[in-house]
mmCIF file of C-alpha atoms in Angstrom:
data_model
loop_
_atom_site.group_PDB
_atom_site.id
_atom_site.type_symbol
_atom_site.label_atom_id
_atom_site.label_comp_id
_atom_site.label_asym_id
_atom_site.label_seq_id
_atom_site.Cartn_x
_atom_site.Cartn_y
_atom_site.Cartn_z
ATOM 1 C CA MET A 1 -8.000 16.014 13.861
ATOM 2 C CA VAL A 2 -6.800 14.164 10.741
ATOM 3 C CA GLU A 3 -9.092 11.558 9.092
ATOM 4 C CA ILE A 4 -6.701 10.177 6.527
ATOM 5 C CA SER A 5 -2.941 9.933 6.406
ATOM 6 C CA ALA A 6 -1.677 9.299 2.880
ATOM 7 C CA VAL A 7 1.684 7.518 3.149
ATOM 8 C CA ILE A 8 4.297 7.235 0.374
ATOM 9 C CA ASN A 9 7.308 4.989 0.921
ATOM 10 C CA LEU A 10 10.347 6.322 -1.061
ATOM 11 C CA HIS A 11 13.714 4.689 -1.663
ATOM 12 C CA SER A 12 15.605 5.266 -4.992
ATOM 13 C CA GLU A 13 12.718 6.242 -7.321
ATOM 14 C CA GLY A 14 14.344 9.711 -8.258
ATOM 15 C CA TYR A 15 12.153 11.850 -10.474
ATOM 16 C CA LEU A 16 9.680 9.010 -10.798
ATOM 17 C CA CYS A 17 8.337 9.968 -7.325
ATOM 18 C CA ASN A 18 7.109 13.346 -8.658
ATOM 19 C CA PRO A 19 3.992 11.873 -10.422
ATOM 20 C CA SER A 20 3.290 9.545 -7.521
ATOM 21 C CA ILE A 21 3.307 12.478 -5.032
ATOM 22 C CA ASP A 22 1.197 14.439 -7.389
ATOM 23 C CA SER A 23 -1.333 11.673 -7.689
ATOM 24 C CA ALA A 24 -1.576 11.427 -3.801
ATOM 25 C CA ILE A 25 -2.134 15.191 -3.507
ATOM 26 C CA LYS A 26 -4.906 15.074 -6.066
ATOM 27 C CA ALA A 27 -6.582 12.260 -4.091
ATOM 28 C CA MET A 28 -6.191 14.286 -0.936
ATOM 29 C CA VAL A 29 -7.744 17.383 -2.597
ATOM 30 C CA ASN A 30 -10.703 15.324 -3.706
ATOM 31 C CA ALA A 31 -11.118 13.990 -0.084
ATOM 32 C CA ASN A 32 -10.829 17.578 1.174
ATOM 33 C CA LYS A 33 -13.594 18.800 -1.102
ATOM 34 C CA ASN A 34 -15.766 16.057 0.420
ATOM 35 C CA GLY A 35 -15.149 17.345 3.970
ATOM 36 C CA LEU A 36 -12.165 15.211 5.031
ATOM 37 C CA THR A 37 -8.994 16.293 6.639
ATOM 38 C CA THR A 38 -5.712 14.678 5.230
ATOM 39 C CA GLU A 39 -2.034 14.680 5.630
ATOM 40 C CA LEU A 40 0.805 13.401 3.359
ATOM 41 C CA LEU A 41 3.453 11.492 5.036
ATOM 42 C CA LEU A 42 6.641 10.860 3.016
ATOM 43 C CA ILE A 43 8.838 8.098 4.467
ATOM 44 C CA LEU A 44 12.427 8.186 2.903
ATOM 45 C CA ASP A 45 14.124 4.894 3.735
ATOM 46 C CA SER A 46 17.811 5.296 2.918
ATOM 47 C CA ALA A 47 16.615 7.282 -0.029
ATOM 48 C CA SER A 48 18.859 8.234 -3.087
ATOM 49 C CA SER A 49 20.137 11.815 -3.268
ATOM 50 C CA GLU A 50 17.963 12.368 -6.423
ATOM 51 C CA THR A 51 14.870 11.254 -4.458
ATOM 52 C CA VAL A 52 15.733 13.442 -1.514
ATOM 53 C CA ASP A 53 16.137 16.506 -3.873
ATOM 54 C CA CYS A 54 12.802 15.855 -5.348
ATOM 55 C CA VAL A 55 11.165 15.800 -1.950
ATOM 56 C CA LYS A 56 12.956 18.992 -0.895
ATOM 57 C CA SER A 57 11.203 20.921 -3.569
ATOM 58 C CA ILE A 58 7.825 20.186 -1.920
ATOM 59 C CA ASN A 59 6.669 23.081 0.406
ATOM 60 C CA LEU A 60 3.207 22.373 1.524
ATOM 61 C CA PRO A 61 1.770 22.652 5.117
ATOM 62 C CA PHE A 62 0.112 19.252 5.081
ATOM 63 C CA VAL A 63 3.236 17.321 4.114
ATOM 64 C CA ARG A 64 5.507 15.721 6.619
ATOM 65 C CA VAL A 65 8.885 14.129 5.634
ATOM 66 C CA GLU A 66 10.630 11.424 7.676
ATOM 67 C CA HIS A 67 14.093 10.024 7.016
ATOM 68 C CA VAL A 68 14.752 6.376 8.224
ATOM 69 C CA LYS A 69 17.250 3.830 7.513
ATOM 70 C CA PHE A 70 15.403 0.521 7.871
ATOM 71 C CA GLY A 71 16.231 -0.765 4.389
ATOM 72 C CA ASP A 72 13.007 -2.640 4.462
ATOM 73 C CA LEU A 73 9.669 -1.670 3.122
ATOM 74 C CA GLY A 74 7.620 -3.478 5.668
ATOM 75 C CA LEU A 75 9.406 -1.939 8.728
ATOM 76 C CA SER A 76 9.094 1.486 7.015
ATOM 77 C CA ARG A 77 5.403 0.946 6.864
ATOM 78 C CA ASN A 78 5.146 0.008 10.558
ATOM 79 C CA TYR A 79 6.974 3.148 11.499
ATOM 80 C CA ALA A 80 4.636 5.199 9.265
ATOM 81 C CA ALA A 81 1.640 3.616 10.999
ATOM 82 C CA LYS A 82 2.966 4.540 14.419
ATOM 83 C CA ILE A 83 3.565 8.281 13.634
ATOM 84 C CA ALA A 84 0.508 8.823 11.317
ATOM 85 C CA LYS A 85 -1.997 11.229 12.652
ATOM 86 C CA GLY A 86 -4.860 9.987 10.687
ATOM 87 C CA ASN A 87 -7.488 7.541 11.880
ATOM 88 C CA TRP A 88 -7.285 5.879 8.425
ATOM 89 C CA ILE A 89 -4.087 5.129 6.437
ATOM 90 C CA GLY A 90 -3.536 4.678 2.721
ATOM 91 C CA PHE A 91 -0.237 3.295 1.561
ATOM 92 C CA LEU A 92 1.350 4.225 -1.932
ATOM 93 C CA ASP A 93 4.689 3.139 -3.250
ATOM 94 C CA GLY A 94 7.041 5.763 -4.531
ATOM 95 C CA ASP A 95 6.578 5.194 -8.223
ATOM 96 C CA ASP A 96 2.942 4.007 -8.433
ATOM 97 C CA LEU A 97 -0.243 6.166 -8.784
ATOM 98 C CA TRP A 98 -3.645 6.598 -7.112
ATOM 99 C CA HIS A 99 -6.777 7.565 -8.986
ATOM 100 C CA PRO A 100 -8.025 10.911 -7.712
ATOM 101 C CA HIS A 101 -11.138 9.270 -6.105
ATOM 102 C CA TRP A 102 -9.256 6.513 -4.302
ATOM 103 C CA LEU A 103 -8.949 8.031 -0.762
ATOM 104 C CA TYR A 104 -12.572 9.259 -0.566
ATOM 105 C CA ASP A 105 -14.081 6.195 -2.074
ATOM 106 C CA ALA A 106 -12.092 3.856 0.237
ATOM 107 C CA TYR A 107 -13.018 5.952 3.240
ATOM 108 C CA VAL A 108 -16.789 5.851 2.387
ATOM 109 C CA CYS A 109 -16.613 1.978 2.028
ATOM 110 C CA SER A 110 -14.751 1.794 5.343
ATOM 111 C CA THR A 111 -17.424 3.878 7.166
ATOM 112 C CA LEU A 112 -20.218 1.659 5.729
ATOM 113 C CA ASP A 113 -18.936 -1.630 7.053
ATOM 114 C CA ASN A 114 -17.999 -2.043 10.735
ATOM 115 C CA ARG A 115 -16.010 -5.172 10.387
ATOM 116 C CA SER A 116 -12.211 -5.228 10.554
ATOM 117 C CA ILE A 117 -11.404 -4.642 6.848
ATOM 118 C CA ILE A 118 -8.491 -3.831 4.616
ATOM 119 C CA TRP A 119 -9.547 -2.150 1.432
ATOM 120 C CA HIS A 120 -7.936 -2.793 -1.994
ATOM 121 C CA PRO A 121 -8.611 -1.328 -5.478
ATOM 122 C CA GLU A 122 -10.797 -3.468 -7.727
ATOM 123 C CA PHE A 123 -8.340 -3.155 -10.661
ATOM 124 C CA ASN A 124 -4.660 -2.690 -10.988
ATOM 125 C CA VAL A 125 -3.327 -1.224 -14.250
ATOM 126 C CA ILE A 126 0.244 -2.430 -14.568
ATOM 127 C CA PHE A 127 2.359 -0.293 -16.900
ATOM 128 C CA GLY A 128 6.085 0.231 -17.613
ATOM 129 C CA SER A 129 8.193 -2.604 -18.594
ATOM 130 C CA ARG A 130 5.034 -4.593 -19.358
ATOM 131 C CA PHE A 131 1.254 -3.753 -19.516
ATOM 132 C CA TYR A 132 -1.730 -5.783 -18.218
ATOM 133 C CA VAL A 133 -4.804 -5.305 -15.953
ATOM 134 C CA ARG A 134 -5.241 -7.309 -12.824
ATOM 135 C CA LYS A 135 -8.530 -7.675 -10.966
ATOM 136 C CA HIS A 136 -8.528 -8.199 -7.152
ATOM 137 C CA ILE A 137 -10.875 -10.560 -5.520
ATOM 138 C CA ASP A 138 -13.075 -9.682 -2.567
ATOM 139 C CA MET A 139 -13.094 -12.105 0.358
ATOM 140 C CA ASP A 140 -16.975 -12.042 0.465
ATOM 141 C CA SER A 141 -16.935 -13.347 -3.160
ATOM 142 C CA VAL A 142 -18.105 -16.959 -3.666
ATOM 143 C CA PHE A 143 -15.075 -17.359 -5.761
ATOM 144 C CA PHE A 144 -12.666 -16.579 -2.981
ATOM 145 C CA GLU A 145 -10.619 -19.584 -1.720
ATOM 146 C CA VAL A 146 -8.283 -18.840 1.188
ATOM 147 C CA GLU A 147 -6.206 -21.882 0.401
ATOM 148 C CA SER A 148 -5.102 -20.331 -2.897
ATOM 149 C CA LEU A 149 -3.379 -17.605 -0.943
ATOM 150 C CA LEU A 150 -0.671 -20.062 -0.125
ATOM 151 C CA LEU A 151 0.246 -20.283 -3.828
ATOM 152 C CA ASN A 152 -0.450 -16.798 -5.085
ATOM 153 C CA ASN A 153 -0.718 -13.309 -3.545
ATOM 154 C CA TYR A 154 -4.270 -12.086 -3.978
ATOM 155 C CA TRP A 155 -3.632 -8.273 -3.318
ATOM 156 C CA THR A 156 -1.009 -5.739 -3.868
ATOM 157 C CA SER A 157 0.506 -3.647 -1.034
ATOM 158 C CA LEU A 158 -1.392 -0.488 -1.892
ATOM 159 C CA CYS A 159 -4.226 -0.656 0.549
ATOM 160 C CA PHE A 160 -6.376 1.403 2.917
ATOM 161 C CA ALA A 161 -7.456 0.576 6.434
ATOM 162 C CA LYS A 162 -8.012 2.011 9.859
ATOM 163 C CA LYS A 163 -4.752 2.860 11.689
ATOM 164 C CA GLU A 164 -5.483 0.353 14.361
ATOM 165 C CA ILE A 165 -5.371 -2.571 11.914
ATOM 166 C CA PHE A 166 -1.765 -1.592 10.900
ATOM 167 C CA ILE A 167 -0.729 -1.220 14.506
ATOM 168 C CA ASN A 168 -2.251 -4.517 15.556
ATOM 169 C CA ASN A 169 -0.940 -6.284 12.438
ATOM 170 C CA PRO A 170 2.612 -5.043 11.856
ATOM 171 C CA TYR A 171 4.421 -6.103 8.611
ATOM 172 C CA ARG A 172 7.306 -8.626 8.970
ATOM 173 C CA GLY A 173 10.680 -7.531 7.761
ATOM 174 C CA VAL A 174 12.514 -9.434 5.150
ATOM 175 C CA ASP A 175 14.299 -12.418 6.638
ATOM 176 C CA ARG A 176 17.326 -12.870 4.405
ATOM 177 C CA SER A 177 18.819 -15.778 6.356
ATOM 178 C CA ASN A 178 15.766 -17.924 5.787
ATOM 179 C CA LYS A 179 14.730 -16.295 2.368
ATOM 180 C CA TYR A 180 11.434 -15.088 3.764
ATOM 181 C CA GLY A 181 10.335 -12.027 1.758
ATOM 182 C CA TYR A 182 7.252 -10.577 0.096
ATOM 183 C CA GLU A 183 6.164 -8.466 3.050
ATOM 184 C CA ASP A 184 2.766 -7.708 1.587
ATOM 185 C CA TRP A 185 2.019 -11.335 0.815
ATOM 186 C CA THR A 186 3.015 -12.445 4.272
ATOM 187 C CA TRP A 187 1.032 -9.532 5.711
ATOM 188 C CA ASN A 188 -2.059 -10.711 3.754
ATOM 189 C CA ILE A 189 -1.806 -14.198 5.162
ATOM 190 C CA ASP A 190 -1.090 -12.886 8.786
ATOM 191 C CA THR A 191 -4.036 -10.405 8.721
ATOM 192 C CA ILE A 192 -6.559 -13.136 7.526
ATOM 193 C CA SER A 193 -5.187 -15.390 10.392
ATOM 194 C CA ASN A 194 -6.103 -12.582 12.757
ATOM 195 C CA ASN A 195 -9.687 -12.424 11.408
ATOM 196 C CA VAL A 196 -9.163 -9.305 9.229
ATOM 197 C CA ILE A 197 -11.163 -9.278 5.984
ATOM 198 C CA HIS A 198 -9.864 -8.013 2.605
ATOM 199 C CA LYS A 199 -12.264 -6.367 0.340
ATOM 200 C CA ILE A 200 -12.333 -4.343 -2.802
ATOM 201 C CA VAL A 201 -13.523 -0.795 -3.301
ATOM 202 C CA PRO A 202 -15.909 -1.166 -6.351
ATOM 203 C CA ASN A 203 -14.843 0.530 -9.584
ATOM 204 C CA SER A 204 -11.547 1.709 -8.211
ATOM 205 C CA ILE A 205 -8.152 1.674 -9.997
ATOM 206 C CA HIS A 206 -4.469 1.846 -8.999
ATOM 207 C CA TYR A 207 -1.683 2.207 -11.455
ATOM 208 C CA ILE A 208 1.361 0.031 -10.766
ATOM 209 C CA ARG A 209 4.675 0.712 -12.424
ATOM 210 C CA SER A 210 6.491 -2.484 -13.601
ATOM 211 C CA LYS A 211 10.166 -2.433 -13.490
ATOM 212 C CA ARG A 212 12.655 -4.917 -14.918
ATOM 213 C CA ASN A 213 14.906 -4.850 -11.858
ATOM 214 C CA SER A 214 12.193 -4.570 -9.138
ATOM 215 C CA LEU A 215 12.504 -5.873 -5.670
ATOM 216 C CA MET A 216 9.929 -8.586 -6.435
ATOM 217 C CA SER A 217 11.930 -9.647 -9.422
ATOM 218 C CA SER A 218 15.020 -9.981 -7.295
ATOM 219 C CA LEU A 219 13.222 -11.987 -4.598
ATOM 220 C CA ASN A 220 11.775 -14.302 -7.287
ATOM 221 C CA ILE A 221 15.268 -14.957 -8.763
ATOM 222 C CA GLN A 222 16.774 -15.683 -5.305
ATOM 223 C CA GLY A 223 13.963 -18.141 -4.277
ATOM 224 C CA TYR A 224 12.342 -16.044 -1.577
ATOM 225 C CA ARG A 225 8.813 -17.029 -0.305
ATOM 226 C CA PRO A 226 6.311 -15.683 2.095
ATOM 227 C CA CYS A 227 6.750 -16.617 5.706
ATOM 228 C CA LEU A 228 3.934 -18.916 6.975
ATOM 229 C CA GLU A 229 5.128 -19.478 10.438
#
């Protein structure tokens, strides 16, 4: 039995995926030391040849590699959720980093609260083309206002939850004809509509790489918005 599936979505990160995979393995090793079983699931969605070559160099028994051609991050996550062996799933993007304690700390929080919850880090350290620190809000906080989610996305896509939550609340694909994008923002709205709670793991950190030509920047320029239908 696998308790936690660590999932990394890969596209055209190239050598930048190496530190991301390394950070996931370190988080898995820490979880293993605390008695948990884990697997690493690498989803290569129309990945570049450089990214494929980086993954080919990994030869570990707890790693599974899947090649898909969705061309859509949300749909790749849905596929990963279906094939994941773990009862819990943690998502990591191919050029971002987990803190070594992330998986175990998120798992502990999840087991201490029986509600339907998606867990996020308390802090995001953004680095790369720009640097700043972002603090996530907890839905149980008195400062949380659900209406504000219509104007700003509260949480990044790097989250942790029971597999059933991802299965019952699939991500929507990007709708280019209607300019609906931001799969994580839309998913946050959809899950709250389905009575799922978003909470933070206290004192936890994720490291998010900022890129000048990121997908989010492209969607902003083209006028995409989250789907509210």
